Coordinates of C-alpha atoms in Angstrom, one line a residue:
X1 CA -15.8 -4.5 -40.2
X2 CA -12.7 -6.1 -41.3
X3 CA -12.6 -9.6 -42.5
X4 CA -9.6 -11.2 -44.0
X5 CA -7.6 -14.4 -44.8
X6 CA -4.0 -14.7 -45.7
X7 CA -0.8 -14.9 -43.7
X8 CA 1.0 -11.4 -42.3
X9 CA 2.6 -10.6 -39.1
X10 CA 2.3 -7.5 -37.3
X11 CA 5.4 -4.9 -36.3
X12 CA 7.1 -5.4 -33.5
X13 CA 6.2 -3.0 -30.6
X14 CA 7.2 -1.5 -28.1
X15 CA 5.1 0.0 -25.2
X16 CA 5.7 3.8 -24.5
X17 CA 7.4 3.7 -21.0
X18 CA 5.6 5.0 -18.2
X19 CA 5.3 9.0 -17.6
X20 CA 7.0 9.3 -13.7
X21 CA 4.9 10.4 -10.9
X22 CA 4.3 13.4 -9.9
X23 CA 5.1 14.7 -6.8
X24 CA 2.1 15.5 -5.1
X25 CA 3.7 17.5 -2.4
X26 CA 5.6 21.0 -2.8
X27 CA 9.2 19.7 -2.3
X28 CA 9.6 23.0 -0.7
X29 CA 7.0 22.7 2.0
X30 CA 8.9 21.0 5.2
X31 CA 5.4 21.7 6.9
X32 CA 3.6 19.9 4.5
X33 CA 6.3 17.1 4.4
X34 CA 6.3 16.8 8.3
X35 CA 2.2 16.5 8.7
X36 CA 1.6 14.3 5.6
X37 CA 4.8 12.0 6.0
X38 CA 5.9 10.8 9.0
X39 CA 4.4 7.1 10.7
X40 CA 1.4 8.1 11.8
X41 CA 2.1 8.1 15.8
X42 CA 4.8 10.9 14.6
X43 CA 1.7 13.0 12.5
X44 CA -0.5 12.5 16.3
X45 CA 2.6 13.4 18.3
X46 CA 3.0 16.8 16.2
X47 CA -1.0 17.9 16.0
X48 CA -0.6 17.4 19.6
X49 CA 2.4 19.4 20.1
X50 CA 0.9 22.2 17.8
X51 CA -1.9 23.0 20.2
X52 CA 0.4 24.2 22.8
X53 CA 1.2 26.7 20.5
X54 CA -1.8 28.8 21.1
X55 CA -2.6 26.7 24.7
X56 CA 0.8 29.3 25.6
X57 CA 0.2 32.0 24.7
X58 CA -3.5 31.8 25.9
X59 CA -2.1 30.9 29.7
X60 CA 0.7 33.2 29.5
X61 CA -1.9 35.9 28.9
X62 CA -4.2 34.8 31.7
X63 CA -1.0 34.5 34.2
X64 CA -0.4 38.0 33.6
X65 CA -2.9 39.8 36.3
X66 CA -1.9 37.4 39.1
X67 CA 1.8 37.3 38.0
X68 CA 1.4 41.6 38.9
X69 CA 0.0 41.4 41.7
X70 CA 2.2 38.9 43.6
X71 CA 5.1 40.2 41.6
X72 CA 6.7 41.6 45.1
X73 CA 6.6 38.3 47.1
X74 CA 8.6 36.0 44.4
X75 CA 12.5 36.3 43.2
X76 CA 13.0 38.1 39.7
X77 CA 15.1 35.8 38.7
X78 CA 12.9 32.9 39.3
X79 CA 9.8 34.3 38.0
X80 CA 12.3 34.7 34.8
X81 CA 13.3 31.0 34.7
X82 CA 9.9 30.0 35.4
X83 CA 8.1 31.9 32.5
X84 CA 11.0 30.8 30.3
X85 CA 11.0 26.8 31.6
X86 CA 6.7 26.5 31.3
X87 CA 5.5 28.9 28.9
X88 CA 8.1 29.8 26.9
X89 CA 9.6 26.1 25.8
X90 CA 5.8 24.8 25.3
X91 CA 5.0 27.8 22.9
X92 CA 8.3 27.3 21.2
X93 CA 7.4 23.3 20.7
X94 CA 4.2 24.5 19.6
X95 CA 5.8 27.0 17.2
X96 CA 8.0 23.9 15.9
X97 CA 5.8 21.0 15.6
X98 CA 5.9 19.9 12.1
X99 CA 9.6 21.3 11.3
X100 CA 11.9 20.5 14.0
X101 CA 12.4 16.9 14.8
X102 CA 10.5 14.5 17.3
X103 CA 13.3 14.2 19.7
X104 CA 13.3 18.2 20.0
X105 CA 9.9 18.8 20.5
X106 CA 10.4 15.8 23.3
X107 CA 13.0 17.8 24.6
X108 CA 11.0 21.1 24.9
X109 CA 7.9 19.1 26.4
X110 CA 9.8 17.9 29.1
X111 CA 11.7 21.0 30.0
X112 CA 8.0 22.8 30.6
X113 CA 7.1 19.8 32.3
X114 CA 9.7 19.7 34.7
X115 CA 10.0 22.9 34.4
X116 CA 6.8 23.1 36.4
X117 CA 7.7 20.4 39.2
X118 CA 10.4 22.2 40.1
X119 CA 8.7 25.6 40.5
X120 CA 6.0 24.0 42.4
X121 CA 8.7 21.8 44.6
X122 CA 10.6 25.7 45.3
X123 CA 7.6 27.5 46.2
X124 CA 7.8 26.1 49.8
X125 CA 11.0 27.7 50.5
X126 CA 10.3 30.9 49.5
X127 CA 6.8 31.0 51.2
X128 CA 8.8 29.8 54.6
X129 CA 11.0 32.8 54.0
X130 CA 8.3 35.8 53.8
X131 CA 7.3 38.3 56.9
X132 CA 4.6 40.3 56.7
X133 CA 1.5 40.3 55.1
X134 CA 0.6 36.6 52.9
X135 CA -0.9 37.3 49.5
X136 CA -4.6 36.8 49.5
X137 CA -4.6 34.4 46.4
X138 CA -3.4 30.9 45.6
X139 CA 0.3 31.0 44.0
X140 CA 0.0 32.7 40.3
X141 CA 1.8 29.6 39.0
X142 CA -1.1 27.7 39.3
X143 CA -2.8 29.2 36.3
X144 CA -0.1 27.9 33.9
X145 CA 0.7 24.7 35.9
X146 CA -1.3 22.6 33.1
X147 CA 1.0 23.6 30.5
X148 CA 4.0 21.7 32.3
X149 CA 1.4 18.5 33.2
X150 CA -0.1 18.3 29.9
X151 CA 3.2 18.1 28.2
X152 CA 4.0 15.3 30.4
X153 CA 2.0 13.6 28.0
X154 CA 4.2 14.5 24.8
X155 CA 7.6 13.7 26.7
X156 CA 7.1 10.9 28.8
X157 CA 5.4 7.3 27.9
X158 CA 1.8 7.2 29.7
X159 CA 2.8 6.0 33.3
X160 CA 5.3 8.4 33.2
X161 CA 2.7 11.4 31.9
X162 CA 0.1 10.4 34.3
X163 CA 2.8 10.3 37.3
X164 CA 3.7 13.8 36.7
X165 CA -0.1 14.9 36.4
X166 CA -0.5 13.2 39.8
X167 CA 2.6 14.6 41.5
X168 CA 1.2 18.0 39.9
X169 CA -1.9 18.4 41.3
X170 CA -0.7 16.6 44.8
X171 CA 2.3 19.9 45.0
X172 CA -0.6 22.4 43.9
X173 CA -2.5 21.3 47.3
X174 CA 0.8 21.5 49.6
X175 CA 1.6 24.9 47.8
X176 CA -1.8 26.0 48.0
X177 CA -1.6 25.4 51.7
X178 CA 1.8 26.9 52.6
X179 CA 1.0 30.4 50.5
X180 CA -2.0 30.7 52.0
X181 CA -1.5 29.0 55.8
X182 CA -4.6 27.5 56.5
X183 CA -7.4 27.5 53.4
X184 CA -6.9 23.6 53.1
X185 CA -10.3 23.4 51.5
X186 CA -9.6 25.7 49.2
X187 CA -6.3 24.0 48.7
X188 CA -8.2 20.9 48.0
X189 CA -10.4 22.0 45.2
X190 CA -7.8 23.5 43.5
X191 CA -5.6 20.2 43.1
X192 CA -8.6 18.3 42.1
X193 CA -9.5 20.8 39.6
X194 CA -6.0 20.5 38.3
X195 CA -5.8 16.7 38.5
X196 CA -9.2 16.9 36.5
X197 CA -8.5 19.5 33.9
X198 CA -4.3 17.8 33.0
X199 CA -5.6 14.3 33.2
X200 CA -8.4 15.0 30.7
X201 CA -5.6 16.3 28.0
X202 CA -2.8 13.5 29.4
X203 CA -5.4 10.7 29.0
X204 CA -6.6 12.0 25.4
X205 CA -3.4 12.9 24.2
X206 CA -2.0 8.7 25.1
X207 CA -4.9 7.1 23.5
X208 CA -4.8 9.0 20.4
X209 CA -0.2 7.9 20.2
X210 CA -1.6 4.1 21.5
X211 CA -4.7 4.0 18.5
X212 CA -2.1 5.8 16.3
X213 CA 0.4 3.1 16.9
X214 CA -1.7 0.2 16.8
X215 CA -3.1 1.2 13.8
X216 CA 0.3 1.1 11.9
X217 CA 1.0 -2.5 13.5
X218 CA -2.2 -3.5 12.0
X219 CA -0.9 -1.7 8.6
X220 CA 2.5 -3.3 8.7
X221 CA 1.1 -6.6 9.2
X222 CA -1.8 -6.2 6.7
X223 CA 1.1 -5.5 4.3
X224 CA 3.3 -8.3 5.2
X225 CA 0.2 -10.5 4.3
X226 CA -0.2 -8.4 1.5
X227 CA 3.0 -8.9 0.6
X228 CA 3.1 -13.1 1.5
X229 CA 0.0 -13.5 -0.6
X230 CA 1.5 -11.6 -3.8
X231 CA 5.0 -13.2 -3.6
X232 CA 3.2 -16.9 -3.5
X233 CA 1.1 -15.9 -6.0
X234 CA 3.6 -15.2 -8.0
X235 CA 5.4 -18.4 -7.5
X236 CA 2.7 -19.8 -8.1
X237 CA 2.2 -18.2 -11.6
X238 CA 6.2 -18.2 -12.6
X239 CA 5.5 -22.5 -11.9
X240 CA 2.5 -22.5 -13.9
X241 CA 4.5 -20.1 -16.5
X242 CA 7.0 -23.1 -16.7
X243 CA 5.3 -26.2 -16.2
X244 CA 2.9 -25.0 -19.9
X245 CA 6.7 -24.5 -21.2
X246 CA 7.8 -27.6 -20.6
X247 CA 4.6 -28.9 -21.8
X248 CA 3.8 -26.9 -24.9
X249 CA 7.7 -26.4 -26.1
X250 CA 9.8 -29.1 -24.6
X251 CA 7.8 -32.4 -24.8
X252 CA 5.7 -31.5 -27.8
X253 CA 8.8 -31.4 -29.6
X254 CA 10.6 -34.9 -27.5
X255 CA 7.0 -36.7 -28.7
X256 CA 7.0 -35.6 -31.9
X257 CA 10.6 -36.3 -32.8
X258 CA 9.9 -39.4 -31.0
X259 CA 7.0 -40.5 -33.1
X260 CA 8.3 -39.6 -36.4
X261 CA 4.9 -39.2 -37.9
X262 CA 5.4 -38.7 -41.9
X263 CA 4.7 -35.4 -43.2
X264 CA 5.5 -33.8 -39.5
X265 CA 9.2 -32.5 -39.9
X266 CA 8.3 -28.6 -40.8
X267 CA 6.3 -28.9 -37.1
X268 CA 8.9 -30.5 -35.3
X269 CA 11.1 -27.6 -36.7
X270 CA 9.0 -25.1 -35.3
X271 CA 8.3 -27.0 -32.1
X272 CA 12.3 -26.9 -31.3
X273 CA 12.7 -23.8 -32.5
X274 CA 9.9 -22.4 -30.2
X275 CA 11.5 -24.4 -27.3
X276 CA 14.6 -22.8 -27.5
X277 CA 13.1 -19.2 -27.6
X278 CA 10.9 -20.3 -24.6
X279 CA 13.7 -21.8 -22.7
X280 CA 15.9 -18.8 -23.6
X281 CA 13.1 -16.0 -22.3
X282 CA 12.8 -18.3 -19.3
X283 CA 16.2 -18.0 -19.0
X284 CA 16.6 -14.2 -19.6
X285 CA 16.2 -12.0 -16.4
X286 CA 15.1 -9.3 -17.6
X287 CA 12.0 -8.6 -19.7
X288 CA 12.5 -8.3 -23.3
X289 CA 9.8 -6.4 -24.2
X290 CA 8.1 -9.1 -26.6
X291 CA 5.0 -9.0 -25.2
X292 CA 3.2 -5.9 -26.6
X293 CA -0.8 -4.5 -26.4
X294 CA -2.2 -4.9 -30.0
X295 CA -4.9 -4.0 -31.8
X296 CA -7.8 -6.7 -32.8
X297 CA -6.8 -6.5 -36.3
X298 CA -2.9 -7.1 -35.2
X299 CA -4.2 -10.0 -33.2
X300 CA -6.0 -11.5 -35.8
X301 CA -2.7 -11.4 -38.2
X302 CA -0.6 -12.9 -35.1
X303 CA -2.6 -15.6 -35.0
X304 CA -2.4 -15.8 -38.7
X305 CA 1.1 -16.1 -38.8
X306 CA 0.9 -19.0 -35.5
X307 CA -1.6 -20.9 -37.5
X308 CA 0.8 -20.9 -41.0
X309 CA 3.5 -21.9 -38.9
X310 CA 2.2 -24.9 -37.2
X311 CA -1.0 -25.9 -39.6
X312 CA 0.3 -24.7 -42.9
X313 CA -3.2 -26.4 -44.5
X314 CA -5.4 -25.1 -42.1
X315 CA -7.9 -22.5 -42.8
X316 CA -7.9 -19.1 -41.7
X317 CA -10.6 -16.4 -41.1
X318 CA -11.1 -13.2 -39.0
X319 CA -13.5 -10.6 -38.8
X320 CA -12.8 -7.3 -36.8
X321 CA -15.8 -4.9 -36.0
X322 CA -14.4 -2.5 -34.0
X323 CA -10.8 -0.8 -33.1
X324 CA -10.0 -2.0 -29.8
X325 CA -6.7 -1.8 -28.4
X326 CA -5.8 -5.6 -26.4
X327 CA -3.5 -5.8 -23.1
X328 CA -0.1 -7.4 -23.8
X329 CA -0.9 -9.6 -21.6
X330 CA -4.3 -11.0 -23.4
X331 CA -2.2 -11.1 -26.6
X332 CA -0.1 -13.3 -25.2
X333 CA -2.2 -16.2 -23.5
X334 CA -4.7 -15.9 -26.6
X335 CA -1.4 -16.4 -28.5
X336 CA -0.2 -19.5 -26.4
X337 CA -3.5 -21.0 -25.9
X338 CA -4.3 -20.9 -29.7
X339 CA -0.9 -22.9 -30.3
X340 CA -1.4 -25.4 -28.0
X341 CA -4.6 -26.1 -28.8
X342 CA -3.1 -26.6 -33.2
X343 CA -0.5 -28.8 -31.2
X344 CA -3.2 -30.9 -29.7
X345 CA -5.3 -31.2 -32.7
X346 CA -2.0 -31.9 -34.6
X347 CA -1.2 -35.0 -32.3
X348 CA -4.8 -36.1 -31.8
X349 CA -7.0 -35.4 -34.7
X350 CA -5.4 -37.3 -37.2
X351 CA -6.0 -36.9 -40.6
X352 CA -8.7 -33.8 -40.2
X353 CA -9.8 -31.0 -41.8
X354 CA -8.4 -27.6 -39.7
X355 CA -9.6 -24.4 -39.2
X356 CA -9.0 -21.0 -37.1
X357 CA -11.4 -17.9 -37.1
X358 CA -11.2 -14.6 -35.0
X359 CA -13.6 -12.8 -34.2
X360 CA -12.9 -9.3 -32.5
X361 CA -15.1 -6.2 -31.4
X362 CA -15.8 -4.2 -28.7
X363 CA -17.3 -6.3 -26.2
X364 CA -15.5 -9.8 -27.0
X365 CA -12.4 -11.6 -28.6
X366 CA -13.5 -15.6 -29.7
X367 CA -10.9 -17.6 -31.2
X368 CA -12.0 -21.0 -32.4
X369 CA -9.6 -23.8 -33.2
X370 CA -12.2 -26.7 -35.1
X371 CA -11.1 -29.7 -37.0
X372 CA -13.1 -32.7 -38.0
X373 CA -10.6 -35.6 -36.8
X374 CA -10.7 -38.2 -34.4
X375 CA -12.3 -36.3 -31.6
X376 CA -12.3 -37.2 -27.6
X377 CA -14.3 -37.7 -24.4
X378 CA -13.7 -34.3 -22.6
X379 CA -15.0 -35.9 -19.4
X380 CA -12.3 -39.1 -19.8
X381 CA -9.2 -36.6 -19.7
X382 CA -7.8 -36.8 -16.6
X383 CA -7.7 -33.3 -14.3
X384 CA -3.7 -33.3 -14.3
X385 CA -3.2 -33.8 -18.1
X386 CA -1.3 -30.1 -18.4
X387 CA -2.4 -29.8 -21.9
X388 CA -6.0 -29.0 -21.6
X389 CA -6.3 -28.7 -17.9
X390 CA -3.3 -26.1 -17.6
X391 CA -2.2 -24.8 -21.2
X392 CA -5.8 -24.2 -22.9
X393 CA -8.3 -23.8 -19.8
X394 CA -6.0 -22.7 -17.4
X395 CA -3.7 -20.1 -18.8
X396 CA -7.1 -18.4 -20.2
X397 CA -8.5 -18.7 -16.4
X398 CA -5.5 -16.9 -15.2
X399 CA -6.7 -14.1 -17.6
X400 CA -9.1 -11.3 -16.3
X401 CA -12.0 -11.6 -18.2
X402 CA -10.5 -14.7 -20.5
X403 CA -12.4 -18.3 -20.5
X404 CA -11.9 -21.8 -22.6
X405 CA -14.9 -23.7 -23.3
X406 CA -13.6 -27.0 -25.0
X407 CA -16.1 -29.5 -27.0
X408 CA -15.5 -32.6 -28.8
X409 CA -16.9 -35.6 -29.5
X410 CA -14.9 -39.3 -30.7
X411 CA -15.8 -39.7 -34.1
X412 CA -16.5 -36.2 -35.1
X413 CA -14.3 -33.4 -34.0
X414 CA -13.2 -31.1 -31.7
X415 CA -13.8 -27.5 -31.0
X416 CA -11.6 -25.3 -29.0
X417 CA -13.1 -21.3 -28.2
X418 CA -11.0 -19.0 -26.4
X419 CA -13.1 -16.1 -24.9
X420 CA -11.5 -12.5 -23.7
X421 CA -13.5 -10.0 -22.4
X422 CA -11.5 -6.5 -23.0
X423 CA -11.3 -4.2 -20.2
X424 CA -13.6 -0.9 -20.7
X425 CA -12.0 2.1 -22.2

């Protein structure tokens, strides 16, 4: 324990500036860039597009025994355009979902989907051109025609997606019906089984872009009142900051030049010359750095030297049990509140006995101002009287952890005890 009396100032500080962030993210991972940056309809819209890398490769394979055995009755060139327009474009979008840009893997969605409608929509010509036997099986394009309908979904807004799932499944039945001249039940099934099958994927695939894109509304507005709330707090702190300057600094010093109480001049001194360095930080735009974390023992000798400068008589005592390191900002308010409440006792008290004792370790900070002058009626002081109501109780409110607890009584004295709660280490 450390326990002292005397006047000394502590060095001036400055805090260590901050280390920079790390990046969390390789910055050579695109992939890692594209699925964890991105708004998050964008991060939907490419987990989406990924599964038709697999989803292609997986239908092309399953097209491939059909596709051989109606090889003969469809145009080589066709087949081609057709494997290259469905299958190939939705693997490739699949291949590039978190590195190429949206509007590309839009681009390549709706090339298989159309892709598809215009297979489907060409089918009836070239079935109205064969002679001779019919295949015995439904046109092999109807194993990959979910690729083209599903990807409706990624290229088109939902009407549009669930349009082209429609029209899909409504072409499988006329196709159905002109390969196989006849089988219009079987025709049926299989364009509800394709209406069934796309508009499960379609359907999931618009909710999950419409949740993803409500939720970053409700985000964006969530941070606009976020961001409302912070910037009138702040006002609201910057006009507090100024109304306990021009209350503390300004008029202390117009009232006691006005007063001309014998004795005063070394406080009226150091009441202008306090105003000036307030009104000059208030002016300032930038942060000067005076404001520094401390140590309770550096606090105690602050105070020390704000005591000898406004009570010169007053006695001073501290005791420090433990080394604790105190916020800049605690440091300040314990700093202004103590001098406000010498500057009250100074124009109240009268003729009074004065004294200041800190008291610092782990758990607590206390700071009591006592004198034995003319004393007051806490409950007679009016709520908007800045000097107790704003530059004692509340500045230390404003302070996590801080408190004021004021007690006096006419005749007899007045006792002022800051409390600070430090922040655990």
């Amino acid at each position: 324990m450390t326990t002292a009396a005397g006047r000394a100032r502590p060095p001036h500080r400055r805090a260590a500036a901050p280390a920079p962030a790390r990046d969390v993210l390789p910055s050579d991972s695109p992939l890692l860039r594209r699925l964890a940056g991105g708004p998050g309809e964008e991060r939907v819209l490419r987990v989406f597009a990924f599964g038709f890398l697999p989803g292609g490769v997986v239908f092309g394979l399953l097209v491939t025994p059909r596709l051989s055995q109606q090889f003969e009755y469809y145009p080589v060139w066709w087949i081609q355009a057709v494997l290259a327009g469905m299958v190939l474009s939705a693997t490739l979008m699949g291949a590039l979902a978190f590195l190429a840009p949206v509007w590309v893997l839009r681009t390549l969605a709706g090339i298989s989907a159309l892709s598809g409608l215009l297979a489907q929509l060409s089918i009836l010509p070239i079935a109205a051109s064969w002679r001779g036997p019919l295949p015995s099986a439904p046109p092999w394009i109807n194993d990959i025609l979910a690729l083209g309908a599903v990807a409706a979904g990624i290229a088109l807004p939902g009407l549009g997606a669930l349009a082209v799932t429609v029209a899909t499944a409504l072409l499988t039945f006329v196709d159905y019906d002109a390969v196989t001249r006849g089988h219009w039940l079987h025709a049926l099934q299989a364009a509800l089984y394709i209406l069934l099958f796309c508009i499960t994927f379609v359907a999931f695939g618009i909710s999950s872009l419409r949740a993803a894109r409500l939720a970053e509304l409700a985000e964006a507005e969530a941070l606009r009142t976020v961001t409302a709330a912070a910037a009138d707090n702040a006002r609201e702190r910057e006009r507090a900051r100024i109304n306990a300057l021009v209350h503390d600094r300004v008029l202390a010093t117009l009232l006691a030049a006005a007063r001309n109480v014998p004795g005063s001049e070394q406080l009226r001194r150091q009441d202008a010359r306090r105003a000036l360095e307030g009104l000059r930080d208030l002016l300032r735009s930038d942060d000067d750095g005076s404001a520094v974390a401390l140590s309770g023992e550096e606090l105690a000798w602050a105070l020390q030297g704000v005591t000898t400068d406004l009570m010169p008589d007053a006695v001073f005592g501290y005791e420090v049990h433990d080394d604790v390191t105190l916020p800049a900002e605690a440091v300040e308010t314990l700093t202004a509140a103590t001098e406000e409440a010498l500057r009250n006792s100074a124009r109240h008290a009268g003729e009074a006995n004065r004294t200041v004792h800190v008291l610092v370790d782990r758990s607590r900070v206390r700071v009591d101002v006592l004198d034995d002058g003319a004393g007051f009626d806490p409950e007679q002081v009016p709520p908007n009287r800045l000097g107790i109501a704003r530059s004692i109780k509340g500045r230390m409110a404003d302070l996590e952890g801080g408190s004021a607890v004021i007690v006096s009584q006419q005749g007899v004295g007045t006792r002022v005890q800051l409390r600070y709660k430090p922040p655990a280490s």
